[in-house]
Amino acid sequence: MCLAVPMKVISCKNGMGIAEMAGVKKEISFMMLPEAEIGDYVIVHAGFAIQKLNEEEAQKTLALFREMAGLEDDN
Amino acid sequence: MKYLEEFRNPQFAKALATKIAENAAGLREIKLMEVCGSHTMAIARYGIRRLLPQNIKLISGPGCPVCVTANGYLDKANAISRLPDVIIATFGDMMRVPGSTSSLEKERSKGSDIRIVYSTMDAITLAVNNPDKQVVFLGVGFETTAPTIAASVLRAKELDLQNYTVYCANKTMPNPMEAIASGDKVDLQGFICPAHVSTIIGARPYEFLAEKYGKSCVIAGFEPLDVLEAVKMLIEQIRIGKPIVQIQYSRVTTVEGNPTALKIMDKTFEVCDTEWRGLGNIPGSGLKLRKEFEEYDADIKFDVIVEPTQEEAGCICGDVMQGISSPTDCPLFGTVCTPEDPVGACMVSSEGSCAASYKYEQF
């Protein structure tokens, strides 16, 4: 029940907006994340953006995995 | 799907599994509990148990909100659905959950007006569009979902809706973890803490589990690499012998959580005692609407006669949810209890331990 997915913010006005993932667009509420901006990746749960996705942290985690797998960091 | 598929890379999974095996070599048996139903599902679906060395055991906990909803709650929801001019709005997971003698699905087939919604805001729209009906939203879920329910109550007040109420059974997560950590039924070394509950509440509410009960805690995302990295981090903590709370899911979760969501929740809800299926009453583990919002409380608004509560004989869901038994220990599992015809809540919920085990780990 607590599933939430990363979606990209397409529009955002007066606490409501549109976010998109893999071509699917959804109307979502930004009531819990008023600081979200167009272009941000946000985590969406049951129609609400609940947090921003920190892209820098995501890349750091992936770089660590690459290193562990003995691969060059291509970022 | 950006930021999902990268965290399912098999090559990285193999590297993490190798690292875990190296770190776990020579350690005694380690039991780790994944608390959240979405973790249970990810572990079963991606075959994570098979990637771990034999001395690392993952056991499922009480973090599927559908599974822990008490029969008495379902019985009252069914009774409210039978009232004239009532529309029940619910998340889809609740439809087939058996109460004492009925379920929402059965009530709907008998004529109750029950609608599945994606968001609490859809339930508000239902109320706006049906002014001559009473819309009752079934408020089930942990801290991830509770702020969305609080938001709907605030919105109903803003719109001055007289026909929207919530029947609350919201629960909070750290409390049952304490019930398990403080008991002697399961010898646990650590917890894989929930992803999105922690996105709301942050890391601090778990600190007492490390400090008071010596349990290592890692907040993990729901993708397979997240779970594997969390296991790796937990084993490193256990090796060093210093239990702390760490965040693996750093791309989303922070130590503070989401202060805006917490404020919305605190404005609307107060803490109460509540009953968990399988665990019984846990003090301070529930949320109910504050007095100033009681006009939106379906439990107060609808006075219905509720059938006497009955528990299904032979079902061991309660033990499964505490990690005392595994699904296959249950004599009903896969025989009279299957996802098509479930007896217990752990089988009916798509995130229940029994459903996950039946679907992915049977053969």
CSV table of C-alpha atoms in Angstrom, one decimal:
chain,number,residue,atom,x,y,z
A,1,MET,CA,0.0,0.0,0.0
A,2,CYS,CA,2.9,2.3,0.6
A,3,LEU,CA,4.2,2.1,-3.0
A,4,ALA,CA,5.2,5.4,-4.5
A,5,VAL,CA,6.9,6.1,-7.8
A,6,PRO,CA,9.3,8.7,-9.2
A,7,MET,CA,7.5,11.0,-11.7
A,8,LYS,CA,8.7,14.2,-13.4
A,9,VAL,CA,6.8,17.4,-12.7
A,10,ILE,CA,5.3,18.8,-16.0
A,11,SER,CA,3.2,21.6,-14.5
A,12,CYS,CA,2.5,22.9,-11.1
A,13,LYS,CA,0.0,25.7,-10.1
A,14,ASN,CA,-1.9,26.5,-6.9
A,15,GLY,CA,-0.9,23.3,-5.2
A,16,MET,CA,-2.0,21.0,-8.1
A,17,GLY,CA,-0.2,19.9,-11.2
A,18,ILE,CA,0.7,17.2,-13.7
A,19,ALA,CA,3.5,14.6,-13.3
A,20,GLU,CA,4.6,12.1,-15.8
A,21,MET,CA,6.2,8.6,-15.9
A,22,ALA,CA,6.9,6.5,-19.0
A,23,GLY,CA,4.4,8.6,-21.0
A,24,VAL,CA,1.7,8.3,-18.3
A,25,LYS,CA,0.5,11.6,-17.0
A,26,LYS,CA,-1.3,12.1,-13.7
A,27,GLU,CA,-2.9,15.0,-11.9
A,28,ILE,CA,-1.3,15.2,-8.5
A,29,SER,CA,-1.4,17.4,-5.4
A,30,PHE,CA,1.6,19.3,-4.1
A,31,MET,CA,0.0,20.1,-0.8
A,32,MET,CA,2.8,18.1,1.0
A,33,LEU,CA,5.6,19.4,-1.2
A,34,PRO,CA,5.0,23.1,-2.0
A,35,GLU,CA,8.6,23.5,-2.9
A,36,ALA,CA,8.4,21.2,-6.0
A,37,GLU,CA,9.2,22.8,-9.3
A,38,ILE,CA,8.7,22.0,-13.0
A,39,GLY,CA,11.4,19.5,-14.1
A,40,ASP,CA,11.9,18.0,-10.6
A,41,TYR,CA,11.5,14.3,-10.0
A,42,VAL,CA,9.1,13.7,-7.2
A,43,ILE,CA,7.9,10.6,-5.4
A,44,VAL,CA,4.1,10.2,-5.9
A,45,HIS,CA,1.9,8.2,-3.5
A,46,ALA,CA,-1.9,8.0,-4.0
A,47,GLY,CA,-2.1,11.2,-6.0
A,48,PHE,CA,0.2,13.2,-3.7
A,49,ALA,CA,3.9,14.3,-4.2
A,50,ILE,CA,5.4,13.2,-0.9
A,51,GLN,CA,9.1,14.1,-1.5
A,52,LYS,CA,11.6,15.3,-4.1
A,53,LEU,CA,13.9,12.7,-5.5
A,54,ASN,CA,17.5,13.8,-4.9
A,55,GLU,CA,19.2,13.1,-8.2
A,56,GLU,CA,22.7,13.6,-6.9
A,57,GLU,CA,22.1,11.0,-4.1
A,58,ALA,CA,20.7,8.6,-6.7
A,59,GLN,CA,23.8,9.0,-8.8
A,60,LYS,CA,26.1,8.5,-5.8
A,61,THR,CA,24.3,5.2,-4.9
A,62,LEU,CA,24.6,4.0,-8.5
A,63,ALA,CA,28.3,5.0,-8.7
A,64,LEU,CA,28.9,2.9,-5.6
A,65,PHE,CA,27.2,-0.1,-7.2
A,66,ARG,CA,29.3,0.3,-10.3
A,67,GLU,CA,32.4,0.4,-8.3
A,68,MET,CA,31.4,-2.7,-6.4
A,69,ALA,CA,30.7,-4.5,-9.7
A,70,GLY,CA,34.2,-3.6,-10.9
A,71,LEU,CA,32.9,-1.3,-13.6
A,72,GLU,CA,34.2,2.1,-14.6
A,73,ASP,CA,32.0,5.0,-13.4
A,74,ASP,CA,30.7,6.4,-16.7
A,75,ASN,CA,29.1,9.4,-15.1
B,1,MET,CA,11.3,4.3,-16.1
B,2,LYS,CA,13.9,6.6,-14.7
B,3,TYR,CA,15.1,5.9,-11.2
B,4,LEU,CA,13.4,2.5,-11.1
B,5,GLU,CA,15.1,0.3,-13.7
B,6,GLU,CA,18.6,1.4,-12.6
B,7,PHE,CA,17.9,-0.1,-9.2
B,8,ARG,CA,17.0,-3.5,-10.7
B,9,ASN,CA,20.4,-4.1,-12.5
B,10,PRO,CA,21.3,-7.8,-12.2
B,11,GLN,CA,25.0,-7.2,-12.5
B,12,PHE,CA,25.0,-4.9,-9.5
B,13,ALA,CA,22.8,-7.3,-7.6
B,14,LYS,CA,25.4,-10.0,-8.1
B,15,ALA,CA,28.2,-7.7,-6.9
B,16,LEU,CA,26.1,-6.8,-3.8
B,17,ALA,CA,25.3,-10.5,-3.1
B,18,THR,CA,29.0,-11.4,-3.3
B,19,LYS,CA,29.9,-8.6,-0.9
B,20,ILE,CA,27.1,-9.8,1.5
B,21,ALA,CA,28.4,-13.3,1.4
B,22,GLU,CA,32.0,-12.1,2.2
B,23,ASN,CA,30.8,-10.0,5.1
B,24,ALA,CA,28.5,-12.7,6.5
B,25,ALA,CA,31.0,-15.5,6.4
B,26,GLY,CA,31.7,-16.9,9.9
B,27,LEU,CA,28.8,-15.1,11.5
B,28,ARG,CA,26.1,-17.1,13.4
B,29,GLU,CA,22.6,-17.1,12.0
B,30,ILE,CA,21.3,-13.5,11.5
B,31,LYS,CA,17.6,-12.8,11.4
B,32,LEU,CA,16.5,-9.5,9.8
B,33,MET,CA,12.9,-8.4,9.6
B,34,GLU,CA,11.5,-6.5,6.6
B,35,VAL,CA,8.7,-4.6,8.2
B,36,CYS,CA,6.9,-3.3,5.2
B,37,GLY,CA,4.6,-5.3,2.8
B,38,SER,CA,6.2,-3.6,-0.2
B,39,HIS,CA,9.6,-5.0,0.9
B,40,THR,CA,8.1,-8.5,1.4
B,41,MET,CA,6.8,-8.3,-2.2
B,42,ALA,CA,10.1,-7.1,-3.6
B,43,ILE,CA,12.0,-9.8,-1.8
B,44,ALA,CA,9.8,-12.6,-3.1
B,45,ARG,CA,9.4,-11.1,-6.6
B,46,TYR,CA,13.1,-10.7,-7.2
B,47,GLY,CA,14.2,-13.9,-5.5
B,48,ILE,CA,16.3,-12.1,-3.0
B,49,ARG,CA,16.4,-14.9,-0.5
B,50,ARG,CA,18.1,-17.1,-3.0
B,51,LEU,CA,20.9,-14.5,-3.4
B,52,LEU,CA,21.7,-14.5,0.3
B,53,PRO,CA,24.0,-16.9,2.2
B,54,GLN,CA,22.4,-19.5,4.4
B,55,ASN,CA,23.1,-17.8,7.6
B,56,ILE,CA,21.1,-14.7,6.7
B,57,LYS,CA,17.3,-15.1,7.1
B,58,LEU,CA,14.8,-12.5,6.0
B,59,ILE,CA,11.5,-12.6,7.9
B,60,SER,CA,8.4,-10.6,7.2
B,61,GLY,CA,6.8,-8.3,9.7
B,62,PRO,CA,3.5,-6.5,10.3
B,63,GLY,CA,3.8,-3.8,7.7
B,64,CYS,CA,1.0,-4.6,5.4
B,65,PRO,CA,-1.8,-2.2,6.5
B,66,VAL,CA,-4.5,-4.3,4.9
B,67,CYS,CA,-3.3,-7.5,6.7
B,68,VAL,CA,-3.2,-5.8,10.2
B,69,THR,CA,-6.7,-4.3,9.9
B,70,ALA,CA,-8.8,-5.9,12.6
B,71,ASN,CA,-12.0,-7.9,11.8
B,72,GLY,CA,-14.1,-5.6,13.9
B,73,TYR,CA,-13.2,-2.6,11.7
B,74,LEU,CA,-14.1,-4.6,8.5
B,75,ASP,CA,-17.4,-5.7,10.0
B,76,LYS,CA,-18.3,-2.1,10.8
B,77,ALA,CA,-17.3,-0.9,7.3
B,78,ASN,CA,-19.5,-3.6,5.8
B,79,ALA,CA,-22.4,-2.5,8.1
B,80,ILE,CA,-22.0,1.1,7.1
B,81,SER,CA,-22.0,0.1,3.4
B,82,ARG,CA,-25.5,-1.4,3.9
B,83,LEU,CA,-27.0,1.9,5.0
B,84,PRO,CA,-29.1,3.7,2.4
B,85,ASP,CA,-27.6,6.7,0.6
B,86,VAL,CA,-24.0,5.8,1.5
B,87,ILE,CA,-21.1,5.5,-0.9
B,88,ILE,CA,-18.0,3.8,0.5
B,89,ALA,CA,-14.8,5.0,-1.1
B,90,THR,CA,-11.8,2.8,-0.6
B,91,PHE,CA,-8.3,1.9,-1.9
B,92,GLY,CA,-8.7,-1.3,-4.0
B,93,ASP,CA,-6.6,-3.5,-1.7
B,94,MET,CA,-9.5,-3.5,0.9
B,95,MET,CA,-12.1,-5.0,-1.4
B,96,ARG,CA,-11.6,-8.7,-0.8
B,97,VAL,CA,-10.3,-8.7,2.8
B,98,PRO,CA,-12.5,-11.0,4.8
B,99,GLY,CA,-14.2,-9.7,7.9
B,100,SER,CA,-16.1,-12.0,10.3
B,101,THR,CA,-18.6,-13.2,7.7
B,102,SER,CA,-18.4,-10.8,4.7
B,103,SER,CA,-16.2,-8.5,2.7
B,104,LEU,CA,-16.7,-5.3,0.7
B,105,GLU,CA,-16.7,-7.2,-2.5
B,106,LYS,CA,-19.5,-9.4,-1.2
B,107,GLU,CA,-21.5,-6.4,0.0
B,108,ARG,CA,-21.1,-4.7,-3.4
B,109,SER,CA,-22.4,-7.8,-5.1
B,110,LYS,CA,-25.5,-7.5,-2.8
B,111,GLY,CA,-26.1,-3.9,-3.8
B,112,SER,CA,-23.9,-1.7,-1.6
B,113,ASP,CA,-22.4,1.3,-3.4
B,114,ILE,CA,-18.7,0.8,-3.0
B,115,ARG,CA,-16.2,2.7,-5.2
B,116,ILE,CA,-12.5,2.1,-5.6
B,117,VAL,CA,-10.5,5.3,-5.7
B,118,TYR,CA,-6.8,6.0,-6.4
B,119,SER,CA,-6.5,9.1,-4.2
B,120,THR,CA,-8.4,10.6,-1.3
B,121,MET,CA,-9.0,13.6,-3.5
B,122,ASP,CA,-11.1,11.3,-5.8
B,123,ALA,CA,-13.2,10.6,-2.8
B,124,ILE,CA,-13.7,14.3,-2.2
B,125,THR,CA,-14.8,14.7,-5.9
B,126,LEU,CA,-17.3,11.9,-5.3
B,127,ALA,CA,-18.7,13.8,-2.3
B,128,VAL,CA,-18.9,17.0,-4.4
B,129,ASN,CA,-20.7,15.3,-7.3
B,130,ASN,CA,-23.1,13.4,-5.0
B,131,PRO,CA,-24.5,15.9,-2.6
B,132,ASP,CA,-27.5,13.7,-1.7
B,133,LYS,CA,-25.2,10.8,-0.7
B,134,GLN,CA,-22.9,10.3,2.3
B,135,VAL,CA,-19.4,9.4,1.1
B,136,VAL,CA,-17.4,7.4,3.6
B,137,PHE,CA,-13.7,6.9,2.9
B,138,LEU,CA,-12.0,3.9,4.5
B,139,GLY,CA,-8.9,5.4,6.2
B,140,VAL,CA,-6.5,2.4,6.2
B,141,GLY,CA,-2.7,2.8,6.0
B,142,PHE,CA,0.5,3.9,7.8
B,143,GLU,CA,2.2,7.2,7.8
B,144,THR,CA,2.7,7.3,4.1
B,145,THR,CA,-1.1,7.3,3.5
B,146,ALA,CA,-2.2,9.1,6.7
B,147,PRO,CA,-1.2,12.6,5.5
B,148,THR,CA,-3.3,12.1,2.3
B,149,ILE,CA,-6.3,11.2,4.4
B,150,ALA,CA,-5.6,14.3,6.7
B,151,ALA,CA,-5.4,16.4,3.5
B,152,SER,CA,-8.9,15.2,2.4
B,153,VAL,CA,-10.4,16.2,5.8
B,154,LEU,CA,-8.8,19.6,5.5
B,155,ARG,CA,-10.2,19.9,2.0
B,156,ALA,CA,-13.7,18.8,3.1
B,157,LYS,CA,-13.6,21.5,5.7
B,158,GLU,CA,-12.4,24.1,3.2
B,159,LEU,CA,-15.3,23.2,0.9
B,160,ASP,CA,-17.7,22.9,3.8
B,161,LEU,CA,-18.8,19.5,2.7
B,162,GLN,CA,-21.5,18.0,4.9
B,163,ASN,CA,-21.4,14.6,3.2
B,164,TYR,CA,-17.8,13.4,3.6
B,165,THR,CA,-16.4,11.4,6.5
B,166,VAL,CA,-13.5,9.1,7.1
B,167,TYR,CA,-13.7,5.8,8.9
B,168,CYS,CA,-10.2,5.8,10.5
B,169,ALA,CA,-8.0,2.8,11.1
B,170,ASN,CA,-4.7,4.5,10.5
B,171,LYS,CA,-1.7,3.1,12.3
B,172,THR,CA,1.8,4.2,13.0
B,173,MET,CA,4.8,2.1,12.3
B,174,PRO,CA,7.5,2.2,15.0
B,175,ASN,CA,5.1,0.9,17.7
B,176,PRO,CA,4.6,-2.7,16.4
B,177,MET,CA,8.4,-2.8,15.8
B,178,GLU,CA,8.8,-2.1,19.5
B,179,ALA,CA,6.3,-4.8,20.3
B,180,ILE,CA,8.4,-7.3,18.3
B,181,ALA,CA,11.8,-6.0,19.4
B,182,SER,CA,10.8,-6.1,23.1
B,183,GLY,CA,9.3,-9.6,22.9
B,184,ASP,CA,11.2,-12.9,23.1
B,185,LYS,CA,9.3,-14.7,20.4
B,186,VAL,CA,11.7,-13.8,17.6
B,187,ASP,CA,15.4,-13.4,17.9
B,188,LEU,CA,16.0,-10.5,15.6
B,189,GLN,CA,19.3,-8.6,15.0
B,190,GLY,CA,17.9,-5.9,12.7
B,191,PHE,CA,15.1,-4.2,10.8
B,192,ILE,CA,14.9,-3.3,7.2
B,193,CYS,CA,12.8,-0.1,7.8
B,194,PRO,CA,10.0,1.0,5.5
B,195,ALA,CA,10.8,3.3,2.5
B,196,HIS,CA,7.9,5.7,2.3
B,197,VAL,CA,6.7,5.7,5.9
B,198,SER,CA,10.3,6.9,6.6
B,199,THR,CA,10.0,9.5,3.8
B,200,ILE,CA,7.3,11.1,5.9
B,201,ILE,CA,8.5,10.5,9.5
B,202,GLY,CA,12.3,10.5,8.9
B,203,ALA,CA,14.9,8.4,10.7
B,204,ARG,CA,14.6,9.6,14.3
B,205,PRO,CA,11.5,7.7,15.3
B,206,TYR,CA,13.5,4.4,14.9
B,207,GLU,CA,16.5,5.5,17.1
B,208,PHE,CA,15.1,4.0,20.2
B,209,LEU,CA,15.1,0.5,18.5
B,210,ALA,CA,18.8,0.8,18.2
B,211,GLU,CA,19.5,2.5,21.5
B,212,LYS,CA,17.1,0.6,23.8
B,213,TYR,CA,16.7,-2.7,22.1
B,214,GLY,CA,20.1,-3.1,20.3
B,215,LYS,CA,18.5,-3.6,16.9
B,216,SER,CA,20.3,-2.4,13.8
B,217,CYS,CA,18.0,-0.4,11.5
B,218,VAL,CA,18.4,0.6,7.8
B,219,ILE,CA,15.8,2.5,5.9
B,220,ALA,CA,15.6,0.9,2.5
B,221,GLY,CA,14.0,1.7,-0.9
B,222,PHE,CA,11.7,-0.8,-2.5
B,223,GLU,CA,13.8,-1.9,-5.5
B,224,PRO,CA,15.9,-5.1,-5.3
B,225,LEU,CA,19.2,-3.3,-5.2
B,226,ASP,CA,17.9,-1.2,-2.4
B,227,VAL,CA,17.0,-4.2,-0.3
B,228,LEU,CA,20.4,-5.9,-1.0
B,229,GLU,CA,22.3,-2.8,-0.1
B,230,ALA,CA,20.3,-2.5,3.1
B,231,VAL,CA,21.1,-6.2,4.0
B,232,LYS,CA,24.8,-5.4,3.3
B,233,MET,CA,24.7,-2.3,5.6
B,234,LEU,CA,22.9,-4.3,8.3
B,235,ILE,CA,25.5,-7.0,8.3
B,236,GLU,CA,28.3,-4.5,8.5
B,237,GLN,CA,26.6,-2.9,11.5
B,238,ILE,CA,26.2,-6.4,13.1
B,239,ARG,CA,29.8,-7.2,12.5
B,240,ILE,CA,31.0,-4.1,14.2
B,241,GLY,CA,28.5,-4.6,17.0
B,242,LYS,CA,27.1,-1.0,17.1
B,243,PRO,CA,23.4,-0.8,16.2
B,244,ILE,CA,22.4,2.5,14.7
B,245,VAL,CA,19.8,3.9,12.2
B,246,GLN,CA,21.1,4.4,8.7
B,247,ILE,CA,19.4,5.5,5.5
B,248,GLN,CA,20.1,3.4,2.4
B,249,TYR,CA,17.2,5.2,0.5
B,250,SER,CA,19.1,8.5,0.5
B,251,ARG,CA,17.7,9.6,-2.8
B,252,VAL,CA,14.3,10.1,-1.2
B,253,THR,CA,14.5,9.9,2.6
B,254,THR,CA,16.1,12.4,4.9
B,255,VAL,CA,16.7,12.3,8.7
B,256,GLU,CA,13.9,14.9,9.2
B,257,GLY,CA,11.3,13.3,6.9
B,258,ASN,CA,8.7,15.6,5.3
B,259,PRO,CA,7.8,18.4,7.8
B,260,THR,CA,4.9,19.7,5.8
B,261,ALA,CA,3.2,16.3,5.7
B,262,LEU,CA,3.9,15.8,9.5
B,263,LYS,CA,2.3,19.2,10.2
B,264,ILE,CA,-0.8,18.2,8.2
B,265,MET,CA,-1.1,14.9,10.0
B,266,ASP,CA,-0.6,16.6,13.4
B,267,LYS,CA,-3.2,19.2,12.7
B,268,THR,CA,-5.8,16.6,11.9
B,269,PHE,CA,-5.0,13.5,13.9
B,270,GLU,CA,-4.2,12.6,17.5
B,271,VAL,CA,-2.7,9.4,18.8
B,272,CYS,CA,-4.9,6.6,20.1
B,273,ASP,CA,-4.7,3.0,21.0
B,274,THR,CA,-5.6,0.6,18.3
B,275,GLU,CA,-6.0,-3.1,17.6
B,276,TRP,CA,-3.8,-4.9,15.1
B,277,ARG,CA,-4.9,-8.2,13.6
B,278,GLY,CA,-2.5,-10.8,15.0
B,279,LEU,CA,-0.8,-8.4,17.4
B,280,GLY,CA,-3.8,-7.3,19.5
B,281,ASN,CA,-4.1,-3.8,21.1
B,282,ILE,CA,-0.9,-1.7,20.9
B,283,PRO,CA,-1.1,1.5,23.0
B,284,GLY,CA,-0.5,4.7,21.1
B,285,SER,CA,-0.2,3.0,17.7
B,286,GLY,CA,-3.3,4.4,16.0
B,287,LEU,CA,-4.5,7.8,14.7
B,288,LYS,CA,-7.9,9.3,15.1
B,289,LEU,CA,-9.4,12.6,14.1
B,290,ARG,CA,-9.0,15.4,16.6
B,291,LYS,CA,-12.1,16.7,18.4
B,292,GLU,CA,-12.4,19.7,16.1
B,293,PHE,CA,-12.7,17.4,13.1
B,294,GLU,CA,-15.1,14.9,14.6
B,295,GLU,CA,-17.9,15.9,12.2
B,296,TYR,CA,-15.7,14.1,9.6
B,297,ASP,CA,-15.4,11.0,11.7
B,298,ALA,CA,-17.6,8.2,10.3
B,299,ASP,CA,-17.2,6.1,13.5
B,300,ILE,CA,-19.1,8.9,15.4
B,301,LYS,CA,-21.5,9.8,12.6
B,302,PHE,CA,-22.8,6.3,11.8
B,303,ASP,CA,-24.4,4.4,14.6
B,304,VAL,CA,-24.8,0.9,13.2
B,305,ILE,CA,-25.3,-2.6,14.6
B,306,VAL,CA,-22.2,-4.6,14.0
B,307,GLU,CA,-22.1,-8.4,13.9
B,308,PRO,CA,-20.1,-10.2,16.7
B,309,THR,CA,-16.5,-10.6,15.7
B,310,GLN,CA,-15.3,-14.0,14.7
B,311,GLU,CA,-11.8,-15.1,13.9
B,312,GLU,CA,-11.1,-17.8,11.3
B,313,ALA,CA,-10.1,-21.1,13.0
B,314,GLY,CA,-6.7,-22.5,12.0
B,315,CYS,CA,-5.4,-19.3,10.3
B,316,ILE,CA,-2.0,-18.3,11.7
B,317,CYS,CA,-1.8,-14.9,10.0
B,318,GLY,CA,-1.1,-13.4,13.5
B,319,ASP,CA,2.1,-15.5,14.0
B,320,VAL,CA,3.1,-14.9,10.3
B,321,MET,CA,2.9,-11.1,10.8
B,322,GLN,CA,5.1,-11.2,13.9
B,323,GLY,CA,7.7,-13.3,12.1
B,324,ILE,CA,7.1,-16.3,14.5
B,325,SER,CA,5.9,-18.5,11.7
B,326,SER,CA,6.5,-18.6,8.0
B,327,PRO,CA,3.5,-18.9,5.5
B,328,THR,CA,4.4,-22.5,4.8
B,329,ASP,CA,4.0,-23.4,8.5
B,330,CYS,CA,0.3,-22.8,8.1
B,331,PRO,CA,-1.8,-26.0,7.4
B,332,LEU,CA,-4.2,-23.8,5.4
B,333,PHE,CA,-1.5,-22.4,3.1
B,334,GLY,CA,-1.9,-23.4,-0.5
B,335,THR,CA,-4.6,-25.9,0.4
B,336,VAL,CA,-7.8,-24.2,1.5
B,337,CYS,CA,-6.2,-20.7,1.5
B,338,THR,CA,-5.0,-19.5,-1.9
B,339,PRO,CA,-5.0,-16.0,-3.5
B,340,GLU,CA,-8.2,-17.0,-5.5
B,341,ASP,CA,-10.0,-18.1,-2.3
B,342,PRO,CA,-8.2,-16.5,0.7
B,343,VAL,CA,-8.9,-17.3,4.3
B,344,GLY,CA,-6.6,-14.9,6.0
B,345,ALA,CA,-5.6,-11.3,5.3
B,346,CYS,CA,-1.9,-12.3,4.6
B,347,MET,CA,-3.2,-14.2,1.6
B,348,VAL,CA,-5.7,-11.7,0.3
B,349,SER,CA,-3.6,-8.6,0.3
B,350,SER,CA,-1.3,-8.4,-2.7
B,351,GLU,CA,1.5,-7.4,-0.2
B,352,GLY,CA,0.8,-10.0,2.4
B,353,SER,CA,3.5,-12.5,3.2
B,354,CYS,CA,1.4,-15.5,2.3
B,355,ALA,CA,0.4,-14.1,-1.1
B,356,ALA,CA,4.0,-13.2,-1.9
B,357,SER,CA,5.2,-16.6,-0.8
B,358,TYR,CA,2.5,-18.4,-2.8
B,359,LYS,CA,3.0,-16.4,-5.9
B,360,TYR,CA,6.8,-16.3,-6.1
B,361,GLU,CA,8.4,-18.8,-3.7
B,362,GLN,CA,6.3,-21.9,-3.9
B,363,PHE,CA,8.4,-23.9,-6.4
